[in-house]
Amino acid sequence: MKKLEQIYEGKAKKVFNTDDPDLLIVDYKDDATAFNGEKKGTIVGKGVINNRMTNQFMRLLAADSVPTHYVEELSDRETLVKAVKIVPLEVIVRNIAAGSFSKRFGVREGTVFKKPTLEFSYKNDDLGDPMINDSQIYAIELATPSELALIREYAYKINDFLKSTLLECGITLVDFKLEFGKTSDGTIILADEISPDTCRFWDAKTGEKLDKDRFRQDLGNVEGAYQEMSRRLFGK
Ligand code: UDP
């Protein structure tokens, strides 16, 4: 399968057409942004790690009956995926307070929840990705009630799966963001990525941050954190 023309360039990935209208190729970049694009930088080697990690998680999730857009890893940075129309929602699951949750609700970072939380943001850079609830999602027709029920079910299932898989590698899953898409026949599937760009990973013993917070908060050793996550999951 060959890349035809580029149809989209996002903050961390480029997307290309192929000669099959139902398939696209994503190409992971080393570019990093934070705070809605205000902070920009490069994390050397990130694209390779995010591609490999996303694909591994998606293959395992598919086997655990969560449908995903993953089709085939083509190279270090390129993956063949199913074409979808992205549901413009950021689906955020949290096990531990951090980031915007701590800020918004005044809860100390590191507070462990009895049950995971799930929240939605409307994916819209101009509006700064505002939080949105179910009735608002229906009002502006971002998803139907049955689509949202399925998205919620998948999100909790993905959390259970990722949490236990990562714990086996000595990693605590703090929170993460998912995006879902709709195929041409209307099926809802997991899309986008699952990586240190979109999840908070803490070392289970030391609490060391092993994710994009090192870039957001200028904590140093950003590349080292991505490499450590790769070592924990793949031994390299
Ligand atoms: N997240 C993301 N993209 C976004 C916003 C959040 O991937 O545009 C991820 C983020 O990496 C974290 C989780 O979603 O794992 C929750 O992020 P939060 O709402 O705390 O926002 P932040 O503090 O990152 O602004």
XYZ file of C-alpha atoms and ligand atoms in Angstrom:
261
model
C 0.000 0.000 0.000
C 1.501 3.359 -1.054
C 0.927 6.916 0.163
C -0.884 9.124 -2.338
C -1.426 12.753 -1.340
C -1.323 14.156 2.179
C -4.860 14.983 3.301
C -4.159 16.288 6.797
C -1.317 17.372 9.026
C -2.034 17.434 12.746
C 0.158 18.319 15.698
C 1.823 14.905 15.938
C 0.838 13.015 12.784
C 0.372 13.353 9.046
C -2.376 11.467 7.241
C -2.205 10.272 3.630
C -4.698 8.840 1.142
C -4.106 5.447 -0.398
C -5.600 3.923 -3.563
C -8.242 2.303 -1.341
C -10.813 4.903 -0.160
C -11.401 2.913 3.049
C -7.710 2.975 4.070
C -5.349 5.756 5.145
C -1.696 5.877 6.175
C -0.702 7.775 9.331
C 2.881 8.986 9.719
C 4.019 9.824 13.259
C 6.196 12.939 13.698
C 8.603 13.943 16.461
C 6.848 17.328 16.834
C 5.359 18.064 20.233
C 2.874 20.749 21.222
C 1.150 21.613 24.477
C -1.345 24.150 25.789
C -3.397 24.185 22.602
C -0.318 24.669 20.397
C 1.207 27.566 22.406
C 4.275 25.521 23.383
C 6.139 23.800 20.553
C 9.141 21.502 20.439
C 10.669 18.281 19.197
C 10.978 15.021 21.084
C 13.571 13.015 19.143
C 12.405 9.464 18.433
C 8.878 10.044 19.779
C 7.153 9.226 16.478
C 8.709 5.764 16.335
C 7.782 4.979 19.944
C 4.216 6.320 19.669
C 3.620 4.376 16.456
C 4.857 1.106 17.955
C 3.052 1.573 21.290
C -0.282 2.579 19.735
C -0.210 -0.385 17.379
C 0.632 -2.866 20.129
C -2.198 -1.593 22.345
C -4.659 -1.567 19.440
C -3.789 -5.131 18.407
C -4.319 -6.310 21.986
C -7.553 -4.322 22.351
C -8.961 -5.807 19.136
C -8.303 -9.269 20.603
C -10.185 -8.061 23.716
C -13.193 -7.165 21.481
C -12.681 -3.405 21.213
C -12.768 -2.586 17.472
C -9.979 -0.229 16.342
C -8.787 1.506 13.175
C -5.486 -0.433 13.169
C -4.797 -2.485 10.030
C -1.040 -2.963 9.584
C 2.268 -1.442 10.714
C 4.092 -0.424 7.537
C 7.328 0.991 8.963
C 8.842 2.556 12.093
C 6.602 5.590 11.752
C 3.849 4.557 9.338
C 0.676 2.569 9.911
C -2.193 1.590 7.658
C -5.532 2.397 9.315
C -9.213 2.289 8.445
C -10.585 5.614 7.205
C -13.086 7.058 9.683
C -14.957 10.245 10.338
C -13.635 11.308 13.739
C -16.326 11.882 16.374
C -15.240 15.354 17.571
C -14.976 14.373 21.228
C -11.970 13.883 23.479
C -12.926 10.994 25.734
C -10.924 11.302 28.954
C -10.708 8.561 31.577
C -8.964 9.169 34.908
C -7.883 6.849 37.699
C -5.863 9.450 39.636
C -6.231 13.247 39.839
C -3.776 15.253 37.709
C -3.655 18.033 35.121
C -6.868 19.906 34.385
C -8.874 17.792 36.864
C -6.654 18.869 39.775
C -6.768 22.478 38.613
C -10.498 22.649 37.927
C -11.659 20.914 41.107
C -8.819 21.837 43.471
C -7.897 18.204 44.078
C -4.278 17.361 44.926
C -2.394 15.647 42.088
C -1.996 11.971 42.958
C -5.379 11.555 44.692
C -6.498 8.023 43.787
C -10.181 7.670 42.840
C -12.318 4.795 44.135
C -13.814 4.515 40.638
C -12.504 5.902 37.345
C -14.044 9.123 35.996
C -15.054 9.719 32.405
C -15.491 13.125 30.813
C -15.891 14.544 27.319
C -14.407 17.619 25.665
C -15.644 19.054 22.391
C -12.662 18.745 19.995
C -12.455 22.303 18.723
C -9.138 24.195 18.902
C -10.773 27.609 18.313
C -12.954 27.090 21.387
C -10.117 25.553 23.441
C -11.707 22.062 23.619
C -14.429 22.905 26.190
C -15.887 20.238 28.484
C -19.259 18.997 27.256
C -21.948 16.756 28.771
C -24.239 14.153 27.241
C -27.264 16.401 26.685
C -25.052 19.057 25.061
C -23.472 16.399 22.823
C -26.955 15.389 21.623
C -28.084 19.026 21.227
C -25.289 19.827 18.783
C -25.447 16.321 17.304
C -21.847 15.250 17.882
C -23.039 11.695 18.641
C -26.322 9.854 19.203
C -27.261 8.347 22.589
C -26.491 4.830 21.351
C -23.131 5.910 19.909
C -22.226 7.640 23.176
C -23.249 4.585 25.212
C -20.916 2.456 23.107
C -18.069 4.976 23.373
C -18.466 5.001 27.168
C -18.516 1.193 27.348
C -15.359 0.939 25.207
C -13.580 3.677 27.188
C -14.055 1.873 30.532
C -13.059 -1.433 28.959
C -9.904 0.138 27.498
C -9.094 1.578 30.938
C -9.379 -1.848 32.610
C -7.206 -3.400 29.945
C -4.513 -0.690 29.866
C -4.367 -0.379 33.647
C -3.618 -4.058 34.190
C -1.294 -4.398 31.180
C 0.768 -1.403 32.291
C 0.894 -2.450 35.924
C 2.602 -5.675 34.809
C 5.342 -3.390 33.422
C 5.572 -1.365 36.648
C 3.571 1.582 35.293
C 0.590 3.314 36.912
C -1.995 4.552 34.403
C -3.088 7.958 35.730
C -5.353 9.147 32.913
C -5.657 9.174 29.138
C -7.543 10.597 26.181
C -9.235 8.572 23.447
C -10.780 9.480 20.117
C -13.315 7.378 18.278
C -14.306 7.377 14.624
C -17.145 6.172 12.437
C -16.490 3.964 9.415
C -18.450 4.401 6.181
C -20.978 1.813 7.416
C -21.501 3.731 10.676
C -19.518 1.436 12.999
C -17.862 3.169 15.965
C -14.195 2.173 16.346
C -11.214 3.376 18.373
C -8.975 5.750 16.365
C -6.075 8.175 16.975
C -3.312 6.973 19.323
C -2.513 5.603 22.784
C 0.936 6.869 23.731
C 2.862 8.996 26.239
C 1.481 11.993 24.286
C -2.089 11.086 25.215
C -1.736 9.240 28.534
C -0.191 9.990 31.911
C 2.160 7.183 32.958
C 3.881 7.159 36.354
C 6.515 4.704 37.547
C 4.542 2.496 39.958
C 7.347 2.503 42.564
C 8.866 5.988 42.398
C 5.999 8.017 40.904
C 8.390 9.388 38.253
C 6.516 10.906 35.305
C 7.113 8.979 32.073
C 4.938 10.936 29.627
C 4.386 14.275 27.914
C 4.073 16.092 31.251
C 7.896 16.145 31.205
C 7.634 18.345 28.090
C 4.611 20.372 29.293
C 6.233 21.148 32.657
C 9.880 21.412 31.480
C 10.937 18.551 33.767
C 13.866 17.506 31.558
C 14.814 14.056 30.206
C 11.747 14.063 27.927
C 13.276 11.666 25.373
C 14.450 9.415 28.227
C 10.877 9.080 29.518
C 9.547 7.943 26.115
C 12.474 5.514 25.781
C 11.837 4.136 29.273
C 8.162 3.489 28.370
C 9.340 1.675 25.240
C 11.782 -0.426 27.299
C 9.079 -1.331 29.828
C 6.686 -2.492 27.111
C 9.014 -3.928 24.479
C 12.324 -4.414 26.232
C 13.954 -1.924 23.827
N -4.950 14.855 26.681
C -4.599 14.729 25.356
N -4.911 15.760 24.494
C -5.547 16.876 24.900
C -5.899 17.001 26.253
C -5.590 15.966 27.123
O -4.037 13.728 24.941
O -5.799 17.764 24.060
C -4.625 13.757 27.615
C -3.487 14.131 28.561
O -2.242 13.678 28.066
C -3.857 13.389 29.824
C -5.391 13.300 29.784
O -5.759 13.514 28.427
O -3.327 12.082 29.789
C -6.084 14.302 30.668
O -5.611 15.586 30.375
P -6.083 16.878 31.186
O -7.542 17.084 30.950
O -5.651 16.737 32.596
O -5.420 18.084 30.459
P -3.966 18.723 30.528
O -3.614 18.839 31.966
O -3.098 17.765 29.762
O -4.169 20.023 29.834
